[in-house]
Amino acid sequence: MTQIVVVTGGLRQPSSTRLLADRIDAAVRAELGRSGLPVTSSFVELRPLGRAIMDAMLTGFAVPELEFAFETVAAADGVIAVTPAFNASYSGLFKSFFDVLPAETLADMPILIAASGGTDRHSLVLEHALRPMFSYLHAIVSPTGVYAATDDFGGQARASGLAVRIQKAAADFVRLMTACGTRTPRDTFNEELDEMTRLLADRQPGPSSGHVED
Amino acid sequence: MQFGIFTVGDVTPDPTTGRTPTEAERIKATVAIAKKVEEVGLDVFATGEHHNPPFVPSSPTTLLGYVAAQTERLILSTSTTLITTNDPVKIAEDFDVLQHLSDGRVDVMLGRGNTGPVYPWFGQDIREAVPLTVERYELLRRLWREPVVDWEGRFRTPLQGFTVTPRPLDDVPPFVWHASIRTPEIAELAAYYGDGFFANHIFWPASHTQRMVAVYRSRFEHYGHGTAAQAIVGLGGQVFIRPRSQDAVAEFRPYFDNAPVYGHGPSLEEFMAQTPLTVGSPEEVIERTLGFREYVGDYQRQLFLVDHAGLPLKTVLEQLELLGGEVVPVLRKEFEAGRPADVPEAPTHESLVAAVRREQAAGSDDAGQDS
């Protein structure tokens, strides 16, 4: 079963970011379905996690509901990440989620980036903000992102229309996911342990006991 | 089971008065706290080590030597001694002198430190923290166990024909604990050598501690030092106590809300639910602390943090009175009651010397049988 996880950073209800996320999710699932792959998807909405994300930033640990979101993302075969465009970038909440997400969670993760904004003048936010961040996090970012301006939701169905762009992005993403094959989530805890075991095995003297009484 | 106090040594303004103690006041207060720990019947006092403001304990064995001279029973320890940035030769020398002065009332808790710039300030690279720890600790062990050391490594100038002086008291080095918050490598290191493992525990969810201690115990057994249940485990704890629960909460809240580590984030109530912090009556502290055993097993050492976040000395001393008078006596009894016979106590200088003597006696018996 292919598991798609949609991370969406919209703040209001209803949210155009969520609306965009829903449409991309549907297109990706349909595309995977055409390839004969069974698929499920789940959403990680960031707004209800707002306090948990900021607390994690301040305390260094995640409360259970945020931990659950981390595990959901870690277990995904592909991630769709959608943010509102704020001040020429992603929203602070969206960035903060990925700032507290444990390191290497997104390593080798196919990811489709998308953003919503007031006007189409902000569309390069995908290329200047989202793509570099996810590249830095070692995700495999799909070449085609989706940017939706408010006007797009009233736009006519045409060659450059939102529906066509979503369809193209979904098709590219599914090709990428299929090519990437099955993903094994990183286990940094045991990787670190194994590294230490190797380091200690290279030391000269063996372990010595002595203090534990029989 | 050993009970005690560990201090970070922060100089923090008291949020209720706005007053910041001077460094001199903080250092003298730390000594007063250490002496009180012995007076109220606790066993261990451990000081942190930091090399930047707002902390004062940059020279732990100087402080502990001064405390040793004014105490009789108290075990002096650290929380933690930075194995990454201190020269192992200096660690061996400092703790050997302290061991002689205190008649063996010393152990040492090694850690890696948590301030990035400390590494470059002392000529090290934080990206090498793990191999640095392994190499330095191995050298420290050899310095303490071999009369003459020839040594070469990556991170220190070589030693040829080097003898640490003075030698450890009775030729038995201080017991070593390895401390960590969530670094599994440290649990592995402690298990490999059969040393103690101290889980910081405070400021973090218990699930982290549970996982780390489980790794340490199973690897301790794997390396042949005893059963998993016999591994030597210490835990941190954080408490604020008043006879009435609501008084404790009301008094501690401003300190909590403004604390440098966790302030301005979750509420006191949330943090109490998420971490081992217990603010309440002696009974509540007893119940919570006894619960630690449920996720780490029977353990050997419990240290409490009571003197941070700007709490005034008078308040801290009152906390120690409550711990020593009402909390720890019950904990001693209850922990002892459920403890299997084959789970050892925390090693002390006396028990380590006795173990060496037994081994030597067994060795000469074997030699006698061979001849």
Coordinates of C-alpha atoms in Angstrom, one line a residue:
Chain A
M1 CA 0.0 0.0 0.0
T2 CA 1.5 3.3 -1.1
Q3 CA 1.2 5.9 1.7
I4 CA 0.9 9.6 0.7
V5 CA 1.1 12.2 3.5
V6 CA -0.1 15.7 2.8
V7 CA 1.4 18.4 5.0
T8 CA -0.6 21.6 4.8
G9 CA 0.1 24.9 6.5
G10 CA -3.1 26.9 5.9
L11 CA -4.3 29.0 8.8
R12 CA -8.0 29.8 8.1
Q13 CA -11.2 27.8 7.7
P14 CA -11.9 27.3 4.9
S15 CA -8.4 27.4 3.7
S16 CA -7.3 27.9 0.1
T17 CA -4.1 26.1 1.0
R18 CA -6.1 23.1 2.1
L19 CA -8.3 23.3 -1.0
L20 CA -5.2 23.2 -3.2
A21 CA -3.8 20.3 -1.1
D22 CA -7.0 18.3 -1.5
R23 CA -6.9 18.7 -5.3
I24 CA -3.3 17.7 -5.6
D25 CA -3.9 14.8 -3.3
A26 CA -6.8 13.6 -5.4
A27 CA -4.8 13.9 -8.6
V28 CA -1.9 12.0 -7.2
R29 CA -4.1 9.2 -5.9
A30 CA -5.9 9.0 -9.2
E31 CA -2.6 8.8 -11.0
L32 CA -1.2 6.1 -8.7
G33 CA -4.5 4.3 -9.1
R34 CA -4.0 4.3 -12.9
S35 CA -0.6 2.7 -12.4
G36 CA -2.5 -0.1 -10.5
L37 CA -0.9 0.8 -7.1
P38 CA -3.2 0.7 -4.1
V39 CA -2.9 4.0 -2.2
T40 CA -4.0 5.7 0.9
S41 CA -3.4 9.3 2.0
S42 CA -3.4 11.1 5.3
F43 CA -3.2 14.8 6.2
V44 CA -1.0 16.5 8.7
E45 CA -2.7 19.9 9.3
L46 CA -0.2 22.3 10.9
R47 CA -2.6 24.8 12.4
P48 CA -3.9 22.5 15.2
L49 CA -0.3 21.7 16.0
G50 CA 0.7 25.3 16.2
R51 CA 1.4 25.4 20.0
A52 CA 3.0 22.0 20.0
I53 CA 5.4 23.0 17.2
M54 CA 6.4 26.2 19.1
D55 CA 6.7 24.3 22.4
A56 CA 9.0 21.7 20.6
M57 CA 11.1 24.6 19.4
L58 CA 11.5 25.9 23.0
T59 CA 11.8 22.6 24.9
G60 CA 13.5 20.4 22.4
F61 CA 11.0 17.6 22.5
A62 CA 7.6 16.9 20.9
V63 CA 4.4 16.2 22.7
P64 CA 2.5 13.0 21.7
E65 CA 0.3 14.6 19.0
L66 CA 3.3 16.2 17.3
E67 CA 5.3 12.9 17.7
F68 CA 2.4 11.2 15.9
A69 CA 2.6 13.7 13.0
F70 CA 6.4 13.1 12.8
E71 CA 5.8 9.3 12.7
T72 CA 3.1 9.8 10.0
V73 CA 5.5 11.8 7.8
A74 CA 8.4 9.4 8.5
A75 CA 6.3 6.4 7.3
A76 CA 5.2 8.0 4.0
D77 CA 6.3 6.8 0.6
G78 CA 5.7 10.3 -0.7
V79 CA 4.9 13.7 0.8
I80 CA 2.9 16.6 -0.7
A81 CA 3.8 19.8 1.1
V82 CA 1.6 22.8 0.7
T83 CA 2.1 26.3 2.3
P84 CA 0.6 29.7 2.0
A85 CA 3.1 32.2 0.6
F86 CA 4.0 34.8 3.2
N87 CA 6.4 37.6 2.7
A88 CA 8.2 36.1 -0.3
S89 CA 8.5 32.7 1.4
Y90 CA 6.7 29.8 3.2
S91 CA 4.8 30.6 6.3
G92 CA 6.7 30.6 9.6
L93 CA 4.5 27.8 10.9
F94 CA 5.3 25.7 7.9
K95 CA 9.0 26.3 8.3
S96 CA 8.9 25.7 12.0
F97 CA 7.3 22.2 11.5
F98 CA 10.3 21.2 9.4
D99 CA 12.7 22.8 11.8
V100 CA 11.5 20.6 14.6
L101 CA 11.0 17.4 12.5
P102 CA 13.8 15.0 13.5
A103 CA 16.8 15.1 11.2
E104 CA 16.8 12.8 8.2
T105 CA 13.1 12.2 8.4
L106 CA 12.8 13.4 4.8
A107 CA 16.0 11.8 3.6
D108 CA 15.2 10.1 0.2
M109 CA 11.6 11.1 0.4
P110 CA 9.9 12.0 -2.9
I111 CA 8.1 15.3 -2.3
L112 CA 5.7 17.5 -4.3
I113 CA 5.9 21.1 -3.4
A114 CA 3.0 23.5 -3.6
A115 CA 2.0 27.0 -2.4
S116 CA -1.1 29.2 -2.4
G117 CA -1.0 33.0 -2.6
G118 CA -3.0 36.1 -3.2
T119 CA -1.6 36.8 -6.6
D120 CA 0.4 34.9 -9.2
R121 CA 3.3 37.4 -8.8
H122 CA 4.5 35.2 -5.8
S123 CA 4.8 31.9 -7.8
L124 CA 8.6 31.7 -7.7
V125 CA 8.3 31.1 -3.9
L126 CA 8.3 27.4 -4.9
E127 CA 11.7 27.7 -6.5
H128 CA 13.3 30.2 -4.2
A129 CA 12.0 29.0 -0.8
L130 CA 10.5 25.5 -0.8
R131 CA 12.8 23.7 -3.3
P132 CA 16.1 24.7 -1.6
M133 CA 14.7 23.8 1.9
F134 CA 13.6 20.4 0.9
S135 CA 16.8 19.8 -1.1
Y136 CA 18.7 20.7 2.1
L137 CA 16.6 18.1 4.0
H138 CA 17.8 15.5 1.5
A139 CA 14.3 15.0 0.1
I140 CA 13.9 14.2 -3.6
V141 CA 11.9 17.2 -4.8
S142 CA 9.7 16.6 -7.8
P143 CA 10.6 19.0 -10.7
T144 CA 7.1 20.3 -11.1
G145 CA 5.5 22.2 -8.2
V146 CA 2.1 23.8 -8.1
Y147 CA 1.4 27.4 -7.3
A148 CA -2.2 28.6 -7.0
A149 CA -3.2 32.2 -6.8
T150 CA -6.7 33.2 -5.6
D151 CA -7.6 34.0 -9.2
D152 CA -6.8 30.4 -10.2
F153 CA -9.9 29.2 -8.4
G154 CA -12.1 31.2 -10.7
G155 CA -10.0 30.6 -13.8
Q156 CA -11.3 29.0 -16.9
A157 CA -10.3 25.5 -17.7
R158 CA -7.5 26.0 -20.3
A159 CA -4.1 24.7 -21.2
S160 CA -2.4 26.8 -18.4
G161 CA -5.2 26.4 -16.0
L162 CA -4.8 25.2 -12.4
A163 CA -6.4 21.8 -13.1
V164 CA -4.0 21.1 -15.9
R165 CA -1.0 22.2 -13.8
I166 CA -2.1 20.0 -10.9
Q167 CA -2.5 17.1 -13.3
K168 CA 1.0 17.6 -14.8
A169 CA 2.6 17.9 -11.3
A170 CA 0.8 14.8 -10.1
A171 CA 1.9 12.8 -13.2
D172 CA 5.5 13.9 -12.7
F173 CA 5.4 13.1 -9.0
V174 CA 4.0 9.6 -9.5
R175 CA 6.7 8.9 -12.1
L176 CA 9.3 10.0 -9.6
M177 CA 7.8 7.9 -6.8
T178 CA 7.6 4.9 -9.0
A179 CA 11.2 5.3 -10.1
C180 CA 12.4 5.8 -6.5
G181 CA 10.9 2.4 -5.5
T182 CA 10.2 1.4 -1.9
R183 CA 11.6 3.7 0.7
T184 CA 13.2 2.5 4.0
P185 CA 12.8 5.1 6.7
R186 CA 16.1 6.1 8.4
D187 CA 16.7 4.8 11.9
T188 CA 19.2 7.3 13.2
F189 CA 19.1 5.9 16.8
N190 CA 20.3 2.5 15.7
E191 CA 22.7 4.0 13.1
E192 CA 24.4 5.9 15.9
L193 CA 24.5 2.8 18.1
D194 CA 26.1 0.7 15.4
E195 CA 28.7 3.5 14.7
M196 CA 29.6 3.5 18.4
T197 CA 29.9 -0.3 18.5
R198 CA 32.3 -0.1 15.5
L199 CA 34.4 2.6 17.1
L200 CA 34.7 0.7 20.3
A201 CA 35.5 -2.6 18.5
D202 CA 38.5 -0.7 16.9
R203 CA 39.9 0.2 20.3
Q204 CA 42.9 -1.8 21.6
P205 CA 41.9 -3.2 25.0
G206 CA 38.8 -5.2 25.4
P207 CA 36.1 -4.5 28.0
S208 CA 37.0 -5.1 31.5
S209 CA 34.6 -5.8 34.3
G210 CA 35.2 -5.9 37.9
H211 CA 32.8 -4.0 40.0
V212 CA 29.6 -5.9 39.7
E213 CA 29.4 -8.2 42.5
D214 CA 28.2 -11.8 41.9
Chain B
M1 CA 20.4 3.3 46.8
Q2 CA 22.1 6.7 46.7
F3 CA 20.2 10.0 46.8
G4 CA 21.6 13.4 46.1
I5 CA 21.6 16.7 44.4
F6 CA 23.0 17.7 41.0
T7 CA 23.5 21.4 40.2
V8 CA 24.0 23.2 36.9
G9 CA 25.5 26.2 38.6
D10 CA 23.6 28.9 36.7
V11 CA 23.6 32.5 37.8
T12 CA 20.0 33.5 37.1
P13 CA 18.0 36.6 38.3
D14 CA 15.3 35.7 40.8
P15 CA 12.2 36.6 38.8
T16 CA 10.2 37.5 41.9
T17 CA 12.7 40.2 43.0
G18 CA 14.7 40.9 39.8
R19 CA 17.9 40.4 41.8
T20 CA 20.8 38.5 40.3
P21 CA 23.3 37.0 42.8
T22 CA 27.0 37.8 42.3
E23 CA 29.3 35.0 41.2
A24 CA 30.8 35.0 44.6
E25 CA 27.3 34.6 46.2
R26 CA 26.5 31.8 43.8
I27 CA 29.7 29.9 44.5
K28 CA 29.3 30.2 48.2
A29 CA 25.6 29.3 48.0
T30 CA 26.7 26.1 46.1
V31 CA 29.0 25.2 49.0
A32 CA 26.2 25.8 51.5
I33 CA 23.9 23.6 49.4
A34 CA 26.5 20.8 49.3
K35 CA 27.0 20.9 53.1
K36 CA 23.3 20.9 53.6
V37 CA 23.0 17.8 51.4
E38 CA 25.2 15.9 53.9
E39 CA 23.5 17.5 56.9
V40 CA 20.0 16.3 55.9
G41 CA 21.2 12.8 55.3
L42 CA 21.5 12.6 51.5
D43 CA 24.5 10.8 49.9
V44 CA 25.8 12.6 46.8
F45 CA 26.5 16.1 45.7
A46 CA 27.4 16.6 42.0
T47 CA 28.4 19.9 40.3
G48 CA 28.1 20.8 36.6
E49 CA 31.0 22.1 34.5
H50 CA 30.6 25.1 32.3
H51 CA 32.9 27.5 30.6
N52 CA 30.7 30.4 29.8
P53 CA 28.3 32.9 31.5
P54 CA 25.8 32.7 33.1
F55 CA 27.4 29.7 34.8
V56 CA 30.1 29.6 37.5
P57 CA 31.4 26.0 38.0
S58 CA 34.3 26.1 35.6
S59 CA 36.6 24.3 38.0
P60 CA 34.7 21.5 39.6
T61 CA 37.5 19.8 41.6
T62 CA 38.4 23.1 43.2
L63 CA 34.9 23.4 44.5
L64 CA 34.6 19.7 45.4
G65 CA 38.0 19.8 47.2
Y66 CA 36.7 22.7 49.3
V67 CA 33.4 20.8 50.0
A68 CA 35.4 17.6 50.9
A69 CA 37.2 19.5 53.6
Q70 CA 33.9 20.5 55.2
T71 CA 32.1 17.2 55.0
E72 CA 32.6 13.7 56.2
R73 CA 30.3 11.3 54.5
L74 CA 29.2 13.1 51.3
I75 CA 30.1 11.5 47.9
L76 CA 31.5 14.2 45.6
S77 CA 30.6 13.9 41.9
T78 CA 30.1 15.9 38.8
S79 CA 27.2 16.5 36.4
T80 CA 29.1 16.4 34.1
T81 CA 32.9 16.4 33.6
L82 CA 33.5 17.2 29.9
I83 CA 35.4 14.3 28.5
T84 CA 35.4 16.0 25.1
T85 CA 37.2 19.2 26.0
N86 CA 39.2 18.4 29.1
D87 CA 42.6 16.8 28.8
P88 CA 42.3 13.2 30.1
V89 CA 45.7 13.7 31.9
K90 CA 44.2 16.7 33.8
I91 CA 41.0 14.8 34.6
A92 CA 43.0 11.9 36.0
E93 CA 45.3 14.2 38.1
D94 CA 42.5 16.4 39.4
F95 CA 40.3 13.5 40.5
D96 CA 43.2 11.6 42.0
V97 CA 44.1 14.5 44.2
L98 CA 40.5 14.9 45.2
Q99 CA 40.2 11.2 45.9
H100 CA 43.2 11.3 48.3
L101 CA 41.9 14.5 50.0
S102 CA 38.4 13.1 50.5
D103 CA 39.5 9.5 51.5
G104 CA 37.8 8.1 48.4
R105 CA 34.5 9.9 48.5
V106 CA 34.7 10.7 44.8
D107 CA 33.2 9.5 41.6
V108 CA 32.9 11.2 38.2
M109 CA 30.2 11.6 35.7
L110 CA 31.4 12.1 32.1
G111 CA 29.5 13.9 29.5
R112 CA 30.0 15.7 26.3
G113 CA 28.7 19.2 27.1
N114 CA 26.0 21.1 25.3
T115 CA 27.5 24.5 24.3
G116 CA 28.8 24.4 20.8
P117 CA 31.6 27.0 21.1
V118 CA 33.2 25.1 24.1
Y119 CA 34.7 22.8 21.5
P120 CA 36.6 25.4 19.5
W121 CA 37.5 27.3 22.7
F122 CA 39.4 24.3 23.8
G123 CA 40.8 23.4 20.4
Q124 CA 38.3 20.7 19.5
D125 CA 35.8 20.1 16.7
I126 CA 32.2 19.3 17.8
R127 CA 31.8 17.1 14.6
E128 CA 34.4 14.8 16.1
A129 CA 32.6 14.6 19.5
V130 CA 32.0 10.8 19.4
P131 CA 35.4 9.6 18.3
L132 CA 36.9 12.2 20.6
T133 CA 34.9 10.8 23.5
V134 CA 36.0 7.2 22.8
E135 CA 39.7 8.1 22.4
R136 CA 39.8 10.3 25.5
Y137 CA 38.0 8.0 27.7
E138 CA 40.2 5.1 26.7
L139 CA 43.3 7.2 27.6
L140 CA 41.7 8.2 30.9
R141 CA 41.2 4.5 31.8
R142 CA 44.7 3.6 30.9
L143 CA 46.2 6.6 32.9
W144 CA 44.3 5.4 35.9
R145 CA 45.1 1.7 35.5
E146 CA 48.6 1.5 34.1
P147 CA 51.6 2.9 36.1
V148 CA 53.5 3.9 32.9
V149 CA 51.6 4.8 29.7
D150 CA 52.8 4.9 26.1
W151 CA 50.0 6.4 24.1
E152 CA 49.3 7.9 20.6
G153 CA 46.0 9.1 19.3
R154 CA 44.4 11.6 17.0
F155 CA 43.3 14.3 19.4
R156 CA 46.2 14.8 21.8
T157 CA 50.0 15.0 21.7
P158 CA 51.5 11.5 22.3
L159 CA 52.6 10.3 25.7
Q160 CA 55.8 8.3 26.1
G161 CA 56.7 6.9 29.5
F162 CA 54.0 8.9 31.3
T163 CA 52.9 8.3 34.9
V164 CA 49.9 10.1 36.3
T165 CA 50.7 11.3 39.8
P166 CA 49.4 10.8 42.4
R167 CA 48.2 7.3 41.6
P168 CA 44.6 6.6 42.4
L169 CA 43.9 6.0 46.1
D170 CA 44.5 2.3 46.9
D171 CA 45.2 1.9 43.1
V172 CA 41.5 2.0 42.5
P173 CA 40.2 4.8 40.2
P174 CA 37.0 6.7 40.9
F175 CA 33.9 4.9 39.6
V176 CA 32.8 6.4 36.3
W177 CA 29.2 7.2 35.2
H178 CA 28.5 8.2 31.6
A179 CA 25.7 10.8 31.3
S180 CA 23.4 11.5 28.4
I181 CA 20.1 13.0 27.5
R182 CA 19.4 11.2 24.3
T183 CA 22.6 10.1 22.7
P184 CA 22.6 6.3 22.3
E185 CA 26.3 6.2 21.8
I186 CA 26.9 7.1 25.4
A187 CA 24.7 4.2 26.6
E188 CA 26.8 2.0 24.4
L189 CA 30.1 3.4 25.8
A190 CA 28.9 2.9 29.4
A191 CA 27.8 -0.7 28.6
Y192 CA 31.0 -1.6 26.8
Y193 CA 33.2 -0.8 29.8
G194 CA 30.7 -1.9 32.4
D195 CA 30.5 1.6 33.8
G196 CA 27.5 3.4 35.2
F197 CA 24.9 5.1 33.0
F198 CA 23.2 8.3 34.2
A199 CA 20.1 9.4 32.3
N200 CA 19.6 13.1 32.7
H201 CA 15.8 12.4 32.6
I202 CA 14.7 15.9 33.5
F203 CA 13.4 18.4 30.9
W204 CA 12.5 15.4 28.6
P205 CA 9.7 12.9 28.3
A206 CA 10.2 9.6 30.2
S207 CA 10.0 7.7 27.0
H208 CA 13.5 9.0 26.0
T209 CA 15.0 7.8 29.3
Q210 CA 13.2 4.5 29.1
R211 CA 14.7 3.8 25.7
M212 CA 18.2 4.8 26.6
V213 CA 18.3 2.8 29.8
A214 CA 16.9 -0.3 28.0
V215 CA 19.7 0.0 25.4
Y216 CA 22.3 0.4 28.2
R217 CA 21.0 -2.6 30.2
S218 CA 20.9 -4.9 27.2
R219 CA 24.3 -3.9 26.0
F220 CA 25.8 -4.2 29.5
E221 CA 24.6 -7.8 29.5
H222 CA 25.8 -8.3 25.9
Y223 CA 29.4 -7.2 26.9
G224 CA 29.4 -9.7 29.8
H225 CA 29.4 -7.5 32.8
G226 CA 26.4 -9.1 34.5
T227 CA 22.7 -9.4 33.8
A228 CA 20.7 -6.4 32.4
A229 CA 19.1 -6.0 35.8
Q230 CA 22.6 -5.6 37.4
A231 CA 23.6 -2.7 35.3
I232 CA 24.4 0.5 37.2
V233 CA 21.7 3.2 36.5
G234 CA 21.3 6.7 37.8
L235 CA 18.5 9.1 37.1
G236 CA 18.0 12.8 37.4
G237 CA 14.8 14.3 38.9
Q238 CA 13.4 17.8 39.3
V239 CA 11.3 18.7 42.3
F240 CA 9.9 21.7 44.2
I241 CA 8.3 20.7 47.5
R242 CA 6.1 22.4 50.1
P243 CA 4.0 20.7 52.7
R244 CA 0.8 21.7 50.8
S245 CA 0.7 21.0 47.0
Q246 CA -1.0 24.3 46.1
D247 CA 1.7 26.3 47.9
A248 CA 4.4 24.6 46.0
V249 CA 2.8 25.3 42.7
A250 CA 2.1 29.0 43.5
E251 CA 5.6 29.6 44.7
F252 CA 7.4 27.7 41.9
R253 CA 5.4 29.1 39.0
P254 CA 7.3 32.4 38.5
Y255 CA 10.6 30.5 38.5
F256 CA 9.2 28.0 36.1
D257 CA 7.7 30.6 33.7
N258 CA 10.9 32.5 33.5
A259 CA 13.4 29.6 33.6
P260 CA 16.1 29.8 30.9
V261 CA 15.8 26.2 29.7
Y262 CA 12.1 25.7 29.4
G263 CA 10.4 29.1 30.3
H264 CA 7.9 30.9 28.1
G265 CA 6.9 27.6 26.5
P266 CA 4.5 25.0 27.9
S267 CA 2.7 25.7 31.1
L268 CA 3.9 24.3 34.5
E269 CA 1.1 21.8 34.4
E270 CA 1.9 20.6 30.9
F271 CA 5.6 20.3 31.7
M272 CA 4.8 18.3 34.8
A273 CA 2.7 15.9 32.7
Q274 CA 5.3 15.7 29.9
T275 CA 8.6 15.4 32.0
P276 CA 9.6 14.1 35.4
L277 CA 9.2 17.6 37.0
T278 CA 7.2 17.3 40.2
V279 CA 5.9 20.3 42.0
G280 CA 3.9 19.5 45.1
S281 CA 3.7 17.9 48.5
P282 CA 6.3 15.4 49.9
E283 CA 3.7 12.6 49.2
E284 CA 3.4 13.6 45.5
V285 CA 7.1 13.7 45.1
I286 CA 7.5 10.3 46.7
E287 CA 4.8 8.7 44.5
R288 CA 6.2 10.2 41.3
T289 CA 9.8 9.2 42.1
L290 CA 8.8 5.6 43.0
G291 CA 7.2 5.5 39.6
F292 CA 10.5 5.9 37.8
R293 CA 11.4 2.4 38.7
E294 CA 8.5 1.1 36.6
Y295 CA 10.3 2.2 33.3
V296 CA 14.0 1.9 34.1
G297 CA 14.0 -1.0 36.6
D298 CA 15.7 -1.0 40.0
Y299 CA 18.4 1.6 39.9
Q300 CA 21.2 2.8 42.0
R301 CA 21.3 6.6 42.2
Q302 CA 18.7 9.3 42.2
L303 CA 19.9 12.9 41.9
F304 CA 17.5 15.9 42.2
L305 CA 17.9 19.3 40.6
V306 CA 16.6 21.9 43.2
D307 CA 18.8 25.0 42.9
H308 CA 18.3 26.5 39.4
A309 CA 16.2 29.2 37.7
G310 CA 17.0 31.9 40.3
L311 CA 15.6 30.1 43.4
P312 CA 17.1 31.9 46.4
L313 CA 19.5 30.0 48.7
K314 CA 17.1 30.0 51.6
T315 CA 14.4 28.3 49.5
V316 CA 16.9 25.7 48.2
L317 CA 17.9 24.9 51.8
E318 CA 14.3 24.4 52.7
Q319 CA 13.9 22.1 49.8
L320 CA 16.8 20.0 51.1
E321 CA 15.2 19.9 54.5
L322 CA 12.0 18.5 53.0
L323 CA 13.9 16.0 50.8
G324 CA 16.1 14.8 53.7
G325 CA 13.4 14.9 56.3
E326 CA 10.3 13.6 54.6
V327 CA 10.9 12.4 51.1
V328 CA 14.2 10.4 50.9
P329 CA 13.6 8.3 54.1
V330 CA 10.4 6.9 52.5
L331 CA 12.1 6.5 49.1
R332 CA 15.0 4.5 50.7
K333 CA 12.6 2.2 52.4
E334 CA 10.3 1.7 49.4
F335 CA 13.0 1.3 46.9
E336 CA 14.8 -1.2 49.1
A337 CA 11.6 -3.2 49.7
G338 CA 11.1 -4.1 46.0
R339 CA 14.8 -4.6 45.2
P340 CA 15.9 -8.1 44.1
A341 CA 18.9 -9.4 46.0
D342 CA 21.2 -9.7 43.0
V343 CA 20.8 -6.0 42.0
P344 CA 23.9 -4.3 43.3
E345 CA 24.2 -1.0 45.1
A346 CA 26.0 1.9 43.4
P347 CA 29.7 1.2 43.6
T348 CA 31.7 3.2 46.2
H349 CA 35.4 3.4 46.8
E350 CA 35.1 0.8 49.6
S351 CA 33.1 -1.6 47.5
L352 CA 35.5 -1.2 44.5
V353 CA 38.6 -1.8 46.8
A354 CA 36.9 -4.9 48.3
A355 CA 36.1 -6.2 44.8
V356 CA 39.8 -5.8 43.7
R357 CA 41.0 -7.5 46.9
R358 CA 38.6 -10.4 46.3
E359 CA 39.9 -10.7 42.7
Q360 CA 43.5 -10.7 43.9
A361 CA 42.8 -13.3 46.5
A362 CA 41.0 -15.5 43.9
G363 CA 44.0 -14.9 41.5
S364 CA 46.6 -16.1 44.1
D365 CA 44.4 -19.1 45.0
D366 CA 44.5 -20.1 41.3
A367 CA 48.2 -19.6 41.2
G368 CA 48.5 -21.9 44.2
Q369 CA 46.5 -24.6 42.6
D370 CA 48.5 -24.4 39.4
S371 CA 51.9 -24.9 41.1

